[in-house]
Coordinates of C-alpha atoms in Angstrom, one line a residue:
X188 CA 0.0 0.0 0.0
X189 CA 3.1 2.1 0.8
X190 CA 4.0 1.5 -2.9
X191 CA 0.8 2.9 -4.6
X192 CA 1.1 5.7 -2.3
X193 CA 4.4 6.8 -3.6
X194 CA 3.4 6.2 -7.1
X195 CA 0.2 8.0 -6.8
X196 CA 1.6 11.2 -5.4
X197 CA 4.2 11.2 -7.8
X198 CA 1.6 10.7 -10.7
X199 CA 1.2 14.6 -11.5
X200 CA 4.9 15.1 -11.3
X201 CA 5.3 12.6 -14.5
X202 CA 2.4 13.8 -16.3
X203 CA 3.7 17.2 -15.8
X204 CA 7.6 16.0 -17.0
X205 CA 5.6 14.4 -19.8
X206 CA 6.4 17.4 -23.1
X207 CA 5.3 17.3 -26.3
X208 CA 9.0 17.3 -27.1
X209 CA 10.6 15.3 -30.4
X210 CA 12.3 12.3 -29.4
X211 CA 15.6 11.3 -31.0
X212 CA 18.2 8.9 -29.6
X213 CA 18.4 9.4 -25.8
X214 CA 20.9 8.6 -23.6
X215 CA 19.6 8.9 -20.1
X216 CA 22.3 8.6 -16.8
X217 CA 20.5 7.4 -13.8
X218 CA 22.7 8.0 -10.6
X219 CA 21.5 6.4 -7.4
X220 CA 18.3 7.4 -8.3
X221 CA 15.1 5.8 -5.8
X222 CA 12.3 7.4 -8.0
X223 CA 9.2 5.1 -7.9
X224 CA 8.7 6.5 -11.7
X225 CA 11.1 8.0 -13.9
X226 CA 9.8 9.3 -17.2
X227 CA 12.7 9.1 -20.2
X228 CA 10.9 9.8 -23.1
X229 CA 7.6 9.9 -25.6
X230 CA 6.7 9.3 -28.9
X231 CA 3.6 9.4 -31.5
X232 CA 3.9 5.3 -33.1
X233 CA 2.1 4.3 -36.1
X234 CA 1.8 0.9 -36.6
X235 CA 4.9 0.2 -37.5
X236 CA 6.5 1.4 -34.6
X237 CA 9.8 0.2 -32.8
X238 CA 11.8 0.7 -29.7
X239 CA 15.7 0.0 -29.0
X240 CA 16.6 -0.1 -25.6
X241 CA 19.6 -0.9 -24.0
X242 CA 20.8 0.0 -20.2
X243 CA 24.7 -0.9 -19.6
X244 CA 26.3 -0.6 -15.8
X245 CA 23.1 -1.5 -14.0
X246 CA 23.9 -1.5 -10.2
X247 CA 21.1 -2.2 -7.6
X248 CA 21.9 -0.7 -4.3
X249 CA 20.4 -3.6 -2.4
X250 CA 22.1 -6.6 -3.2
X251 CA 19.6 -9.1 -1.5
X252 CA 18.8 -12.2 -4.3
X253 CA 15.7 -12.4 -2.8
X254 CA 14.3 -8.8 -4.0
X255 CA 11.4 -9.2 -6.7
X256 CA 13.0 -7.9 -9.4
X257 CA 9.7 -8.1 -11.8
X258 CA 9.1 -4.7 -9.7
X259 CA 11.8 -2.8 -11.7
X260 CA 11.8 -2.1 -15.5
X261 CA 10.6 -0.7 -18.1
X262 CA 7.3 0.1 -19.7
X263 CA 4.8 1.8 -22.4
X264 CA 2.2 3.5 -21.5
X265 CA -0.2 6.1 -23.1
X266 CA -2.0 9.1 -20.7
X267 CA -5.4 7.5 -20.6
X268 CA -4.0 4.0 -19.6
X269 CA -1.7 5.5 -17.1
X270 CA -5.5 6.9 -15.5
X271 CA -6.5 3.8 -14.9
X272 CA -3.4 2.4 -13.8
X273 CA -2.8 5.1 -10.9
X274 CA -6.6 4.3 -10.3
X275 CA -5.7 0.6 -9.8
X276 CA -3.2 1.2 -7.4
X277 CA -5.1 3.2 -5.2
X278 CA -8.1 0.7 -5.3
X279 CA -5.0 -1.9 -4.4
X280 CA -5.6 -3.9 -6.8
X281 CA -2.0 -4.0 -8.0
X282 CA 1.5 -2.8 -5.7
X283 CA 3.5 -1.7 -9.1
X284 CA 2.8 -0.3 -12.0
X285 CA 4.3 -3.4 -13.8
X286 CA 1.6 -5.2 -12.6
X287 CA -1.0 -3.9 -14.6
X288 CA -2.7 -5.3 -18.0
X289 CA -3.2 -1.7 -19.4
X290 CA 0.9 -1.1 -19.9
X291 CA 2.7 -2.7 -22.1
X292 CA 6.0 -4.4 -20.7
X293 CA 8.9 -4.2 -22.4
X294 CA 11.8 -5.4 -19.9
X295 CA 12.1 -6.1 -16.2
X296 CA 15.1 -7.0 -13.9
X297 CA 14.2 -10.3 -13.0
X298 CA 15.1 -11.5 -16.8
X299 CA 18.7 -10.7 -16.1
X300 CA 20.4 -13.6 -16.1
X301 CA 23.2 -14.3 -12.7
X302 CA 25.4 -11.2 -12.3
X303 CA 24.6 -9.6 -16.1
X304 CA 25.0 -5.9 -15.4
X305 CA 23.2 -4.7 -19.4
X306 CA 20.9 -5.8 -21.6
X307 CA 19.6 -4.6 -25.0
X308 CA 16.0 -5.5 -26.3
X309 CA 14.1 -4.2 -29.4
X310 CA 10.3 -3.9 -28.6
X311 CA 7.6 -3.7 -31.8
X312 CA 4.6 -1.3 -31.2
X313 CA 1.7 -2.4 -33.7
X314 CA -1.3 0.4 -32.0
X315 CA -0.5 3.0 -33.1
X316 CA -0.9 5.7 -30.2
X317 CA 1.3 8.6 -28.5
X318 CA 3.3 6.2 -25.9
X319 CA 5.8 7.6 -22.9
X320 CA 8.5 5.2 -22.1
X321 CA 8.5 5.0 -18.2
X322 CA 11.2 3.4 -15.7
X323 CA 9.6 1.9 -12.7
X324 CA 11.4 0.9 -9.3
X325 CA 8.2 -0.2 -7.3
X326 CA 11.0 -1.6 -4.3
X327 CA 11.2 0.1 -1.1
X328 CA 14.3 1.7 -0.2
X329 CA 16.2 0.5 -3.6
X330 CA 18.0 2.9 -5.8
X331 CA 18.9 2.6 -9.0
X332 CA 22.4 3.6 -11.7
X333 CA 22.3 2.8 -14.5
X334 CA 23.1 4.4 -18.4
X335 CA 19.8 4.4 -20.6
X336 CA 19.9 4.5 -24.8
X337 CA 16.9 4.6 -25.8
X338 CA 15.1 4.9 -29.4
X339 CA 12.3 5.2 -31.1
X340 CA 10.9 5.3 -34.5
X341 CA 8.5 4.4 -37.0
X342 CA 9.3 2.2 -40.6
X343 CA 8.6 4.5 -43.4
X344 CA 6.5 2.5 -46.2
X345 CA 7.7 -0.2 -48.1
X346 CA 11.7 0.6 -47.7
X347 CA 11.5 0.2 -43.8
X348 CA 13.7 3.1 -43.3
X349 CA 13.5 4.7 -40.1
X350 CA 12.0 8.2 -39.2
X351 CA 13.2 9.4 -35.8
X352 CA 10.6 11.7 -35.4
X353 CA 7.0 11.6 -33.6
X354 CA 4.0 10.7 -36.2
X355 CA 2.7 13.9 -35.6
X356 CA 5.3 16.1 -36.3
X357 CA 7.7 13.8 -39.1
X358 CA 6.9 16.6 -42.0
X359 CA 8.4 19.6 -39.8
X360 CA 11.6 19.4 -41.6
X361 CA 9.7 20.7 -44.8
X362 CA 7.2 22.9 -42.7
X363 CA 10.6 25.1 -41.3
X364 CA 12.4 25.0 -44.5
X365 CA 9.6 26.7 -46.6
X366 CA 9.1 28.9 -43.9
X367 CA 12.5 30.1 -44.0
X368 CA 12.4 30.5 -47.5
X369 CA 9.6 33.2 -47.1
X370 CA 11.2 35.0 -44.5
X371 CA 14.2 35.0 -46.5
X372 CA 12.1 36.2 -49.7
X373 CA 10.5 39.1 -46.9
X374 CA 14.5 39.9 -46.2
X375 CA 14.9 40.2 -49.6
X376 CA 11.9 43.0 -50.4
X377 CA 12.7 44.5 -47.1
X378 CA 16.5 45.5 -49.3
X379 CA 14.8 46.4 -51.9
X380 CA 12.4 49.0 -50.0
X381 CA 15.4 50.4 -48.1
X382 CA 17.5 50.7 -51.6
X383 CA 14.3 52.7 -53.0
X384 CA 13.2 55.3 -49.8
X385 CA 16.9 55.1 -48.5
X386 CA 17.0 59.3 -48.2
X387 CA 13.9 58.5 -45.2
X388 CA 15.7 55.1 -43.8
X389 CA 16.4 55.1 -40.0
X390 CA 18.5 53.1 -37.7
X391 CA 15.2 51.0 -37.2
X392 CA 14.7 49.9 -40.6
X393 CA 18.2 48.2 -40.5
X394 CA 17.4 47.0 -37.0
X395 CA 14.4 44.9 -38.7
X396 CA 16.5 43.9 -41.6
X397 CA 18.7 41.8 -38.7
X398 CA 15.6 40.3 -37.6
X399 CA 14.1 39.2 -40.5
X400 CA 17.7 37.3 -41.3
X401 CA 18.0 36.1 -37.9
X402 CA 14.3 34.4 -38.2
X403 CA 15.2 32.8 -41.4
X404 CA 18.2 31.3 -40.4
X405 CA 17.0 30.4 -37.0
X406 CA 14.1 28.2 -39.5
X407 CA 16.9 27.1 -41.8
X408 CA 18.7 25.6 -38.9
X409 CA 15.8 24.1 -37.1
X410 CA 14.7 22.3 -40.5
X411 CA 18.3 21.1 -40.9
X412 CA 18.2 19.6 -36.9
X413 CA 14.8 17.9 -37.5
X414 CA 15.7 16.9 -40.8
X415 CA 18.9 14.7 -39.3
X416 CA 17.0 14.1 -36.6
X417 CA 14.6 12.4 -38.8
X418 CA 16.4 10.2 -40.8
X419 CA 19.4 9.4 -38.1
X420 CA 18.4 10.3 -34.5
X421 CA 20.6 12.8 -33.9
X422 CA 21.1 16.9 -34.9
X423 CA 24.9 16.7 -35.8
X424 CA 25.7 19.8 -34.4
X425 CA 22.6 21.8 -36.3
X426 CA 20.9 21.9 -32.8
X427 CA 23.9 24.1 -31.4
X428 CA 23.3 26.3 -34.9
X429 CA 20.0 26.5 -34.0
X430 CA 20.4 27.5 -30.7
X431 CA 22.6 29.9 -31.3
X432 CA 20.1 32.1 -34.1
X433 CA 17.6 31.0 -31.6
X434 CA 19.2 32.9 -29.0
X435 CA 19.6 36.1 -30.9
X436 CA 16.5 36.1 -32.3
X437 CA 14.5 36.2 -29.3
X438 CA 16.9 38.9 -27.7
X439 CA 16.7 41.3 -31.4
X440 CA 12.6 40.7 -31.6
X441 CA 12.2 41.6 -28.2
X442 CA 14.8 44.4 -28.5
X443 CA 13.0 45.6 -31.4
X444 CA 9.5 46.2 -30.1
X445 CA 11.0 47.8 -27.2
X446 CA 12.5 50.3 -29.8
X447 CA 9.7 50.2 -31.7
X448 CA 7.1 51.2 -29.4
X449 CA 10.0 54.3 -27.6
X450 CA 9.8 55.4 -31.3
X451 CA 13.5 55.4 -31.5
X452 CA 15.2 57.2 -34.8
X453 CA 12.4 57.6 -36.4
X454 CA 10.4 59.7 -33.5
X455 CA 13.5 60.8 -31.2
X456 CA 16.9 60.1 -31.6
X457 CA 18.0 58.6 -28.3
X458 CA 16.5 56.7 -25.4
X459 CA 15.0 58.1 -21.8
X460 CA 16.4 56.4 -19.0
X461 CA 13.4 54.6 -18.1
X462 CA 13.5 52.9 -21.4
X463 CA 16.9 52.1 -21.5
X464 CA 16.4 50.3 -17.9
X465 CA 13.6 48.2 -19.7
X466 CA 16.4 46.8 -22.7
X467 CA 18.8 46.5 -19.5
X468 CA 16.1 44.0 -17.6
X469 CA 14.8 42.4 -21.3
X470 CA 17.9 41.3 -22.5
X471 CA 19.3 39.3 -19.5
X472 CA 16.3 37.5 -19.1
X473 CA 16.3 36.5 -22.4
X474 CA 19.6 35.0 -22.0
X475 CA 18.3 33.3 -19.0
X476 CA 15.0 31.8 -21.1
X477 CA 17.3 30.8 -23.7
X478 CA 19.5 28.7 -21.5
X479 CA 16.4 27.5 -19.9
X480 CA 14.9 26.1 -23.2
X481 CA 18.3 24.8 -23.6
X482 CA 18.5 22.5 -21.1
X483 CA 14.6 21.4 -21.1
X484 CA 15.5 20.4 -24.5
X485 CA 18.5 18.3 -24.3
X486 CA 18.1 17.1 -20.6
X487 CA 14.4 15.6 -21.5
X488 CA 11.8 14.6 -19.6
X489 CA 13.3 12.6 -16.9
X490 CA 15.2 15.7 -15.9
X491 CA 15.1 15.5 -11.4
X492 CA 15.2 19.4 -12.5
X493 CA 12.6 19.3 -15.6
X494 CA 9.8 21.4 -14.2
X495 CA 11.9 24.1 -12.1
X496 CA 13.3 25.1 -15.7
X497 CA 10.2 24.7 -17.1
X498 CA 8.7 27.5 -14.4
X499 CA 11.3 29.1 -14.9
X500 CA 11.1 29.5 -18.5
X501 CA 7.8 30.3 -18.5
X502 CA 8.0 33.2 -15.5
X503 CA 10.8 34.8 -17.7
X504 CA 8.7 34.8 -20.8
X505 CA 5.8 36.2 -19.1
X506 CA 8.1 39.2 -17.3
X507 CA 9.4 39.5 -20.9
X508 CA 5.9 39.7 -22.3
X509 CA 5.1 42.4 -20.1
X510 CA 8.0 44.9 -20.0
X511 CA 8.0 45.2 -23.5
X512 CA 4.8 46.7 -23.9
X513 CA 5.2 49.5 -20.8
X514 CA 7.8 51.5 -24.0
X515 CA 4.0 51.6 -26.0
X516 CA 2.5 53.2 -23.2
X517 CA 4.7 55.7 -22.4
X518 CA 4.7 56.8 -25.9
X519 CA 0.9 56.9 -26.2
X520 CA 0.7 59.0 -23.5
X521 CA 3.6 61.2 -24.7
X522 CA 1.6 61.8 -27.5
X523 CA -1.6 62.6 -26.1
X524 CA 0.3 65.4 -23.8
X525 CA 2.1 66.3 -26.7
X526 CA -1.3 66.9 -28.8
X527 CA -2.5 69.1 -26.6
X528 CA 0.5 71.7 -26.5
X529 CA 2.6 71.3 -29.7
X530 CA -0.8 72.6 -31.9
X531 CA -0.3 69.8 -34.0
X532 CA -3.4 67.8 -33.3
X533 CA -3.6 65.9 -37.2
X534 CA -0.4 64.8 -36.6
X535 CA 0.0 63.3 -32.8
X536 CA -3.6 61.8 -34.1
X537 CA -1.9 60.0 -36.6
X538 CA 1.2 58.9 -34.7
X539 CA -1.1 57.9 -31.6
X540 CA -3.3 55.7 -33.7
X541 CA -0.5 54.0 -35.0
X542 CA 0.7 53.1 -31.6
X543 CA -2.3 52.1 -30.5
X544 CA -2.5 49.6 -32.7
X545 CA 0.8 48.4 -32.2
X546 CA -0.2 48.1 -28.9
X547 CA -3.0 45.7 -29.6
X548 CA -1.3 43.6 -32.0
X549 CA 1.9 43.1 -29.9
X550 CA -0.8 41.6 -27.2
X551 CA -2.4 40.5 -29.6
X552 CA 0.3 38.2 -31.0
X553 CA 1.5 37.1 -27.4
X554 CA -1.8 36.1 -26.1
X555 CA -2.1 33.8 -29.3
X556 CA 1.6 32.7 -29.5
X557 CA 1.8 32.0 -25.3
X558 CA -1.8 30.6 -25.0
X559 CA -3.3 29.7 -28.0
X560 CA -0.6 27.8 -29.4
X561 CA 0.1 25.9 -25.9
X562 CA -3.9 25.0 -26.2
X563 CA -3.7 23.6 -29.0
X564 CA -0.3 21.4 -28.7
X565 CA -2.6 20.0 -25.4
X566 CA -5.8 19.2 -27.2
X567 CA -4.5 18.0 -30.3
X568 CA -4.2 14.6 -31.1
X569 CA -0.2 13.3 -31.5
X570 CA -1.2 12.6 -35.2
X571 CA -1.4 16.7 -35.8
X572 CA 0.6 18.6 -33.4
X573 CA 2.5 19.7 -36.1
X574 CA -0.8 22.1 -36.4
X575 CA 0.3 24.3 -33.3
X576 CA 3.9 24.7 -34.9
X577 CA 2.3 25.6 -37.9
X578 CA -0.2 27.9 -36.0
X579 CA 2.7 29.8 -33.8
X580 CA 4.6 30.5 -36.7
X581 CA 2.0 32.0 -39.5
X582 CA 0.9 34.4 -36.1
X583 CA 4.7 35.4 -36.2
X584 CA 4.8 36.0 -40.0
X585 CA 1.4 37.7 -39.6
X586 CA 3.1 40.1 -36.8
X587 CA 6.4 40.5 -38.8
X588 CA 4.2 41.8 -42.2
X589 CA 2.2 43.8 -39.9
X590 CA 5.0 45.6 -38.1
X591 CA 7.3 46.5 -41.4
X592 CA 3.9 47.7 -43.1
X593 CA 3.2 50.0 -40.8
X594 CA 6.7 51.4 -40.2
X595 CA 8.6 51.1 -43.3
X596 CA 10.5 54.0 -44.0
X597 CA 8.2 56.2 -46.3
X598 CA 9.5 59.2 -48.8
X599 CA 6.3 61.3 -48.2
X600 CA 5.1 61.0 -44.8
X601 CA 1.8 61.7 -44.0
X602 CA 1.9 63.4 -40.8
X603 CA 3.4 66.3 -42.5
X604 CA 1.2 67.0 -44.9
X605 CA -1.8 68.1 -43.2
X606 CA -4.3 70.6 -43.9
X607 CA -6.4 73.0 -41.8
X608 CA -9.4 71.3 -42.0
X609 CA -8.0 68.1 -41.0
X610 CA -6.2 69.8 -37.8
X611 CA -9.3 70.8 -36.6
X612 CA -11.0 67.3 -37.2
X613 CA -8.3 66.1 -35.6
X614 CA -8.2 68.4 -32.6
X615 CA -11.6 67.4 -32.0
X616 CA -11.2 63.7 -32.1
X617 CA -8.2 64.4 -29.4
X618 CA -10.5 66.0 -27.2
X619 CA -12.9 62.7 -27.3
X620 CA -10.2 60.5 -26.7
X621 CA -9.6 61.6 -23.3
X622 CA -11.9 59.1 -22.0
X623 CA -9.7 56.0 -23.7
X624 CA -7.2 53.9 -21.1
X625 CA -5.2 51.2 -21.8

């Protein structure tokens, strides 16, 4: 009864390590490790899936013959069977996971033969499901070390050759690849609208250039990494690439909608201090996110450490989130102040709606890219996650159109040419929109 105790109240702490992640080839070092449960990995099978596992330097810290060794190993398990099976236990009708008929076995301890220390096993998975591969130690008081390889894949069509990654997301590769093209095609027309309104270009323009190329071949890199992943279970060093663009993008997009909404070079030509303080606190915690979304993905999901860098990750995102739209504020209510003393109503109209909607869009485009996209990765079957990818990125394309249409450089700019009848329409709407608050 002890036993199903200690597995149910670990039971949200593995459905919680349990990501969405793209497996690969996994080599998993368990030190002394007592866990009841230990999640290693999961993967979408068709039904013509397979498992390799081998574990090498196995040492039991109790060396008693007499331990019932079918109470450690390995299993296969899908969410809704692992339900029933935490429900078993605490109905006592089984003392160990491994006990159950709703998991699918795929090696325990007691078919190690005398004083064997490894073992290696291939396991076929015809039902095709979303399965997590689960270490179980249901002995009291026993800890575990031992060096995991695990991996799984499906058998592509008649050749049998071996796709690495989850049903759900296997056409990635090509999803990120075209994607990168477009971004590098929206590079290319961004030089060519700088090269033609280069007498009204500002330091901005150029600032959004290095985005654009930094998204592209952050997408370049992340199909190359899922493509090797793919076909041989491992990035080859494209993951480190990846991270790497991935790094600097996040800290240039969130760099440049702080700019963006301060109006920097093409409002005012420096920084307050209060803004500056906001790219001082952005940029650090980027760093820290990025290292954070490091580890999450290399350690997996059987990470002791998994969910504090997960929080972590997450609380960093969200402070990011947030200090990056207190730069669009200020500069709305500049301009409302301002409209009301310069005399040059039409124009402060103009630049005030524009920020407004910058405003909305940038939350706009968190809300879906935080919230939305995480909803769907969670109610999506396995066999379509690749939909929430898809999702998160066209709402980044859609925000990266958005923000160079509405402040690319321009030879004749509206806000100048104004007429008299205009600023008094205008002076008019300023005095109604007293009443709006963000």
């Amino acid at each position: 009864m002890a036993i199903s105790l200690r597995f149910t109240a670990v039971a949200t702490a593995v459905l919680c390590l349990i990501t969405l992640t793209t497996a690969e080839i996994r080599h998993s070092n368990i030190h002394s490790d007592s866990r009841p449960i230990i999640a290693l990995d999961q993967f979408g099978f068709t039904h013509t899936g397979r498992l390799e596992l081998n574990a090498t330097g196995i040492v039991i810290s109790n060396p008693n013959p007499d331990l019932d060794l079918s109470k450690v190993g390995f299993f296969l398990s899908t969410r809704d069977a692992w339900f029933h099976v935490l429900q078993q236990l605490e109905d006592g009708e089984i003392s160990c996971a491994l006990q159950s008929d709703l998991i699918k076995r795929v090696f325990t301890f007691n078919s190690l033969k005398g004083k064997e220390d490894s073992f290696t096993t291939l396991y076929n998975e015809n039902n095709a499901d979303q399965y997590s591969l689960v270490f179980a130690n249901c002995l009291s008081d026993v800890s575990i070390s031992m060096n995991v390889r695990s991996a799984m894949y499906n058998l592509e069509g008649k050749s049998g050759r071996r796709d690495y990654l989850s049903a759900g997301k296997t056409i990635l590769p090509r999803v990120f690849f075209l994607l990168s093209l477009v971004y590098f095609v929206l590079a290319g027309l961004w030089i060519n609208v700088l090269y033609k309104k280069r007498l009204t270009v500002f330091g901005i323009h150029y600032f959004m250039l290095s985005v654009l190329v930094l998204k592209a071949l952050n997408l370049l890199c992340e199909a190359e990494d899922k493509s090797y992943i793919k076909r041989t279970g491992t990035a080859h060093g494209w993951d480190v690439l990846f991270y790497i663009f991935s790094f600097l993008k996040g800290i240039t997009l969130f760099t440049l909608i702080v700019l963006i909404g301060t109006g920097w070079s093409f409002l005012k030509p420096y920084l307050q201090d209060k803004e500056k303080k906001v790219l001082m606190i952005v940029i650090p915690l980027q760093v820290v996110a990025n290292i954070a979304q490091v580890v999450i993905d290399e350690t997996g999901p059987y990470g002791q450490d998994m969910v504090a860098w997960r929080q972590v990750f997450l609380l960093v995102d969200v402070v990011c989130c947030c200090l990056v739209l207190f730069p669009i504020v200020w500069s709305i209510k500049n301009l409302r102040e301002a409209a009301r003393t310069d005399g040059k109503a039409a124009v402060n109209l103009m630049k005030l709606t524009l920020f407004r909607q910058y405003y909305i869009v940038v939350i706009c485009y968190i809300y879906f890219t935080r919230v939305v996209v995480y909803a769907l990765e969670t109610i999506t079957s396995y066999k379509y996650l690749w939909t929430s990818v898809v999702a998160g990125e066209l709402a980044t394309l859609a925000f990266y159109i958005f923000t160079g249409l509405k402040f690319r450089p321009e030879a004749h700019n509206p806000y100048f040419v104004v007429d008299d009848d205009e600023e008094e329409a205008a002076a008019e709407t300023l005095k109604l929109e007293d009443e709006f608050e963000l």
